[in-house]
Structures are given as C-alpha cells and as structure tokens.
mmCIF file of C-alpha atoms in Angstrom:
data_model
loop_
_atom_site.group_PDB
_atom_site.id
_atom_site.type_symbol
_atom_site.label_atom_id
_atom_site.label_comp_id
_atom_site.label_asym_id
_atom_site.label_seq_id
_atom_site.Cartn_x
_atom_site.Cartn_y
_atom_site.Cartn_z
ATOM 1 C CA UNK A 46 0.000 0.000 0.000
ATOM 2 C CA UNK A 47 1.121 3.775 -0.772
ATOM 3 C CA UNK A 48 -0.584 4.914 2.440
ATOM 4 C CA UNK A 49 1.133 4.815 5.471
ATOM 5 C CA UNK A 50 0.000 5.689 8.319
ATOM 6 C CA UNK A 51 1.048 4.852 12.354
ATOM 7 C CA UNK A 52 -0.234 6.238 15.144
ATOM 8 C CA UNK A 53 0.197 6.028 18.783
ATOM 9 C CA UNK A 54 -1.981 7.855 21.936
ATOM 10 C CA UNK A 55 -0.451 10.542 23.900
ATOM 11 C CA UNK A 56 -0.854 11.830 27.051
ATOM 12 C CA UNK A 57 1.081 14.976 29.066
ATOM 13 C CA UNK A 58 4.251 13.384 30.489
ATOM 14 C CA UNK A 59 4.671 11.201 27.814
ATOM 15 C CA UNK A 60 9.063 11.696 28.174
ATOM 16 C CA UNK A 61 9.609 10.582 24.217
ATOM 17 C CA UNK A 62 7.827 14.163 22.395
ATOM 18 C CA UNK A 63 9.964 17.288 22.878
ATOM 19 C CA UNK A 64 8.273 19.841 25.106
ATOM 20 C CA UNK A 65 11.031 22.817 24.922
ATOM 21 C CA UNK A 66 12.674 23.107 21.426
ATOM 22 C CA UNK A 67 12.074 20.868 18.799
ATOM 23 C CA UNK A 68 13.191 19.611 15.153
ATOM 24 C CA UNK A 69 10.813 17.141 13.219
ATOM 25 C CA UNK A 70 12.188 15.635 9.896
ATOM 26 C CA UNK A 71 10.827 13.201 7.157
ATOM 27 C CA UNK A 72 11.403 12.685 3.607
ATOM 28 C CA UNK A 73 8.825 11.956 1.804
ATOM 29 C CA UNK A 74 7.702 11.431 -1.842
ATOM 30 C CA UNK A 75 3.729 12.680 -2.773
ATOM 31 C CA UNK A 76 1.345 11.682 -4.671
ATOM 32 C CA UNK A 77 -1.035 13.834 -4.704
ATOM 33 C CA UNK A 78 -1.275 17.298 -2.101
ATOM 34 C CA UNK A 79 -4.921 18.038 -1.298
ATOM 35 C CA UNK A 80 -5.861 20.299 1.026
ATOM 36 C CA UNK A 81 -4.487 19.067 4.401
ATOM 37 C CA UNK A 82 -2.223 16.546 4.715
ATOM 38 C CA UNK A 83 0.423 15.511 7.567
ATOM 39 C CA UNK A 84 3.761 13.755 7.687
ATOM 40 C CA UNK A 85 4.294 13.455 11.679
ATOM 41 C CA UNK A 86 1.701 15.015 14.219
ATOM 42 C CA UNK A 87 1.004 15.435 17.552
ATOM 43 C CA UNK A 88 -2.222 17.563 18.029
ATOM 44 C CA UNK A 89 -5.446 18.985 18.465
ATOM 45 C CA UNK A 90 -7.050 21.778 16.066
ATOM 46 C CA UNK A 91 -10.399 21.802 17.018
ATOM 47 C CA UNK A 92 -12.014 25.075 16.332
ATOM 48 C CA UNK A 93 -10.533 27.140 18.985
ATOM 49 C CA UNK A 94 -8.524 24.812 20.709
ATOM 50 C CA UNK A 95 -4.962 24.441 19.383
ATOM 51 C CA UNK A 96 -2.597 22.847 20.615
ATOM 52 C CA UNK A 97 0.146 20.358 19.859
ATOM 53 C CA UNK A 98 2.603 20.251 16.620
ATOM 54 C CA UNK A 99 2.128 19.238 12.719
ATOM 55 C CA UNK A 100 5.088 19.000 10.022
ATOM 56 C CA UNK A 101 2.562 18.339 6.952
ATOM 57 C CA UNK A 102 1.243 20.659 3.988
ATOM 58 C CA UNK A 103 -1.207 22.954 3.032
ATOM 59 C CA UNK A 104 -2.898 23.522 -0.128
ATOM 60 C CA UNK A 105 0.301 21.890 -1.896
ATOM 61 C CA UNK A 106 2.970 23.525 0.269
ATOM 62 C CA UNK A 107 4.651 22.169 3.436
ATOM 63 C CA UNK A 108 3.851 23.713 6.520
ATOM 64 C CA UNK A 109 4.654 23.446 10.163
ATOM 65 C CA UNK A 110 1.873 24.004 12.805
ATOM 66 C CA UNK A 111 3.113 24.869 16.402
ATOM 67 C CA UNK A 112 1.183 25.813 19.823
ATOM 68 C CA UNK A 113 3.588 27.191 22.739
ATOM 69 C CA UNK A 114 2.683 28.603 25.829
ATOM 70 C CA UNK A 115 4.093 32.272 25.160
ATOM 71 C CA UNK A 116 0.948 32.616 22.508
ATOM 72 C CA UNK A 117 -1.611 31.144 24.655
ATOM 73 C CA UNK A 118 -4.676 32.910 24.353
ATOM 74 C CA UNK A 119 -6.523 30.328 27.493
ATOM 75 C CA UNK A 120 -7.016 27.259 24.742
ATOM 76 C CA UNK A 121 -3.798 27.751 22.484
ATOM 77 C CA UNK A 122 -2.964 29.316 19.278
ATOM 78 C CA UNK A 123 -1.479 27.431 16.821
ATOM 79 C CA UNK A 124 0.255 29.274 13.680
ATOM 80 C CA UNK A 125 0.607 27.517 10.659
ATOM 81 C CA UNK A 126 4.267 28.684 9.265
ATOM 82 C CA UNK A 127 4.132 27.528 5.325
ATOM 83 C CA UNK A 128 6.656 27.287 2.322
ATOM 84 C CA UNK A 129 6.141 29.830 -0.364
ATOM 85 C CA UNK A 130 6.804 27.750 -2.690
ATOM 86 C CA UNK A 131 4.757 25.048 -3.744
ATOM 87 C CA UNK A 132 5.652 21.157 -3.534
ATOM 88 C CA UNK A 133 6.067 18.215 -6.336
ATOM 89 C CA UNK A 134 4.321 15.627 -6.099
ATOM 90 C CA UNK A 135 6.001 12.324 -7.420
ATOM 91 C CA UNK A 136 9.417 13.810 -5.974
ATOM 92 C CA UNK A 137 11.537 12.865 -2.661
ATOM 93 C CA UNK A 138 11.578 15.855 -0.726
ATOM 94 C CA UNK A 139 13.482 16.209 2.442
ATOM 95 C CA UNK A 140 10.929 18.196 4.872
ATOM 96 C CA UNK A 141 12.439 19.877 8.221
ATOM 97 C CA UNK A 142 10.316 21.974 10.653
ATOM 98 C CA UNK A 143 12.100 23.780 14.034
ATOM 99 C CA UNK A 144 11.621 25.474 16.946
ATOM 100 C CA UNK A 145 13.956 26.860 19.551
ATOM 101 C CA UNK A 146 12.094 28.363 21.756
ATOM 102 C CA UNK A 147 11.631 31.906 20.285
ATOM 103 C CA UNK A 148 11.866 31.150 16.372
ATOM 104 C CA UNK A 149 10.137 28.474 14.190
ATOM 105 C CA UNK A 150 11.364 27.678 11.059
ATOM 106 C CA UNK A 151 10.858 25.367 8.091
ATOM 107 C CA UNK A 152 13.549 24.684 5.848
ATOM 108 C CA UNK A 153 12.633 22.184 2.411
ATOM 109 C CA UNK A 154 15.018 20.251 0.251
ATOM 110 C CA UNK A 155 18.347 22.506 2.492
ATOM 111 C CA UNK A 156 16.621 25.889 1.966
ATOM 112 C CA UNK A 157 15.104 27.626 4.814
ATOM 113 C CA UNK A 158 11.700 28.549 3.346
ATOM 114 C CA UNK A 159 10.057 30.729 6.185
ATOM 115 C CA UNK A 160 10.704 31.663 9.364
ATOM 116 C CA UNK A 161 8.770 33.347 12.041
ATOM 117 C CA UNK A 162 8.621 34.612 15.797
ATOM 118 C CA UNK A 163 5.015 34.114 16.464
ATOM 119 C CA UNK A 164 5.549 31.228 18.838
ATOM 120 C CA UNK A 165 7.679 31.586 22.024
ATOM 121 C CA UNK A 166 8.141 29.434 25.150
ATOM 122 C CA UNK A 167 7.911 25.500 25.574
ATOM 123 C CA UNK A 168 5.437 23.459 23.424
ATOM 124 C CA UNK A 169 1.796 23.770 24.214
ATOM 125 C CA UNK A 170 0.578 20.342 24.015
ATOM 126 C CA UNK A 171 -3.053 19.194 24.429
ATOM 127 C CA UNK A 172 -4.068 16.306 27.611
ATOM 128 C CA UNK A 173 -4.890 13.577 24.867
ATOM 129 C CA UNK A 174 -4.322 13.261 21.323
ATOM 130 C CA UNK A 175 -2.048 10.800 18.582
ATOM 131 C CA UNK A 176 1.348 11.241 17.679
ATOM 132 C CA UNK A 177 0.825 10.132 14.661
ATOM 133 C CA UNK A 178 3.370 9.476 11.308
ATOM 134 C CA UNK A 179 1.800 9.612 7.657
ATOM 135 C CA UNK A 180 -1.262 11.209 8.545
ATOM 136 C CA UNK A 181 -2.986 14.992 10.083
ATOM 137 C CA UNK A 182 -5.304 13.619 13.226
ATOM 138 C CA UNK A 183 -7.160 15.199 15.579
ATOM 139 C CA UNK A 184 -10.288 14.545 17.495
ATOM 140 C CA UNK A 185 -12.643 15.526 14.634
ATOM 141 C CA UNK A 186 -10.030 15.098 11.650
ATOM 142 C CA UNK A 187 -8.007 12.942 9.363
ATOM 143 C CA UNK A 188 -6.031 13.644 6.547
ATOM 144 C CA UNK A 189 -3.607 10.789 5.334
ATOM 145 C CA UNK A 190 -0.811 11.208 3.226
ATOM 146 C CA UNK A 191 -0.823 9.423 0.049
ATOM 147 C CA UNK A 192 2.368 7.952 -1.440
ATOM 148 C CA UNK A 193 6.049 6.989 0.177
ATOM 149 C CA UNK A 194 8.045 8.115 3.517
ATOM 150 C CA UNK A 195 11.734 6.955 3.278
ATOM 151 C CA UNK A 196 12.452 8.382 7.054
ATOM 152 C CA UNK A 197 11.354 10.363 9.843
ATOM 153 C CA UNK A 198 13.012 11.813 12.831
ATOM 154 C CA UNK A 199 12.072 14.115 16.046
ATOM 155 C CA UNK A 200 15.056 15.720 18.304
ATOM 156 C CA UNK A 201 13.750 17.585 21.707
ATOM 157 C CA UNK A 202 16.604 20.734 20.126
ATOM 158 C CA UNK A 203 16.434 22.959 17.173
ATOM 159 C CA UNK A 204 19.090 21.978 14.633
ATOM 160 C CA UNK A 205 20.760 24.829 13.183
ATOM 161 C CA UNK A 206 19.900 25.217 9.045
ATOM 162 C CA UNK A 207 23.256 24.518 7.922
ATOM 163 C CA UNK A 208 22.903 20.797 10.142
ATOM 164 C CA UNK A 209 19.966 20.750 8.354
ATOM 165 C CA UNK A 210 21.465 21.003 4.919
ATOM 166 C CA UNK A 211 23.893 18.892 5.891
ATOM 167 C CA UNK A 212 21.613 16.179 6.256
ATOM 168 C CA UNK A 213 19.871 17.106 3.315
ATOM 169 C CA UNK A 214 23.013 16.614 0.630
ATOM 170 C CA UNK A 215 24.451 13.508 3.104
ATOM 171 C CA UNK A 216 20.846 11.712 2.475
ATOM 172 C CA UNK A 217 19.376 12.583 -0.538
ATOM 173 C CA UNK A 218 18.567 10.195 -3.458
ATOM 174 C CA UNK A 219 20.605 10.053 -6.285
ATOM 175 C CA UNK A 220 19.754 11.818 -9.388
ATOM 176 C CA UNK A 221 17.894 9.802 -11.869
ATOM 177 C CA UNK A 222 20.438 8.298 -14.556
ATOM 178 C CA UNK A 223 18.527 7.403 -17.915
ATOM 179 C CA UNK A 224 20.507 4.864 -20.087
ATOM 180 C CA UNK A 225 20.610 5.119 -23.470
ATOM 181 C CA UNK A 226 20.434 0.914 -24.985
ATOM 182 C CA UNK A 227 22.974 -0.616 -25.736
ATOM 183 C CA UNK A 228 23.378 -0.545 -29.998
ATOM 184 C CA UNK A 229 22.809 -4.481 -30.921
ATOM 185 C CA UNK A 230 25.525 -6.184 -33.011
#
C-alpha cells in the first residue's frame, strides 16, 4: 500500500515528544497534495482549541503548525508557518520543521523557506491526542498522506539550518540516470 500511516496515543508526560525546542524531519515522496495533509503530528485543532505540533502541507505547500505557551490565548494558538513555494508531487523531498524556543522555522530540500517569531516558550501540548506518522489527526479530523516516507526523525533541540542542509546533501537520493540501450551487433 502507498498509504502509510502509524499512530500512537499521547498523554502529558509522555518523556519521548519534545516539550522545549524541537526539530521534526521526514522525507517523503507525494502523490497527490490536497488540502491538508500531515507527515508526523502530535495535536489537536479543534475550532478554537490548538494545541500540539504538525510538520505536513497545506494547499500543496509544506507547513509546520506549532502551539507554545508564550501565545496562549486560554485554549492555544497554533500558527501555521508555510513554504512559499509550492511542492512536487512524485518527488523525494526532504521536509524539516524547528523550533527553539523563540523562532520556528521550516527549511525544504536545504533551503530555509520561512521563518517566524510568532511562537515563544515550551510546546503547548493538548491532555490527549495521537502522535501520529503519515497522517494529520485530531479529534474531529483525518487527513492521510498518500504515497512513500523513506524516514522520519524528532530531536527535543532545534538543529541549526546549515545541520539541516547537511543532512539534506548527506541523504538525498541520487539523481535519476537514464541509459541510453545498448546498440545491438
């Protein structure tokens, strides 16, 4: 199957999700980019209440949703920090969203494509909700990716954009080679 999704319930204390700075990471190759979609969540964007993280895309652009407790308006506030540019489907793209604290960032294929201040303090995250790879879920939504995820990876820091870059041109695929056949005898 080209879906993939995995999920997992979380609750507050859970040690494994950052809760001060974070960097989430995933390559991933689209099919298709409808309206929502997520990569690696954990959230809740219920009206209202937001709260919680999302590396994913929006109307064909990768995003990065974040809640902290500096913007806190009593039930969160989540800003959704997306890429100017749009995305290509049927093309491994290497997908990096950050937060230190005081900046979020996102930063696609070794570029940093937006950053912004609009978040500050530790992450805001909601009492119960997924962490969930391949797919956007909350308590009243679901958006699946469609098509392939080579790798993912959280770290409870913000990696610099040149680490990032690094990693980008250290794991990226190949370029695609086309052969000329070999003239018969």
């Amino acid at each position: 199957s080209r879906d993939l999704r995995a999920e997992m319930e979380y609750k507050p204390g859970n040690p494994s999700l950052p809760t001060g700075a974070l960097t989430v990471e995933a390559w991933v190759n689209l099919d298709s980019a409808g309206h929502w979609g997520g990569l690696v969540s954990a959230l809740q964007d219920n009206g209202g209440f937001e709260q919680g993280w999302l590396l994913g895309y929006y109307k064909s652009r990768f995003c990065l949703a974040l809640a902290s407790t500096g913007s806190n308006d009593g039930d969160g506030m989540m800003t959704y920090l997306t890429s100017d540019k749009p995305l290509t489907t049927k093309r491994w793209h290497h997908v990096v969203g950050t937060c230190n604290g005081k900046i979020m960032g996102i930063v696609v294929d070794g570029v940093l494509a937006k950053e912004s201040d609009a978040q500050s303090g530790k992450i805001l995250y909601p009492k119960q909700t997924w962490f969930a790879l391949g797919t956007y879920r909350d308590n009243d939504e679901n958006y699946p990716m469609s098509g392939l995820m080579r790798s993912a990876a959280i770290w409870s820091k913000a990696l610099s954009s040149a680490r990032v870059k690094r990693r980008y041109m250290a794991q990226r695929p190949p370029p695609l080679i086309i052969r000329e056949p070999l003239a018969g005898p």
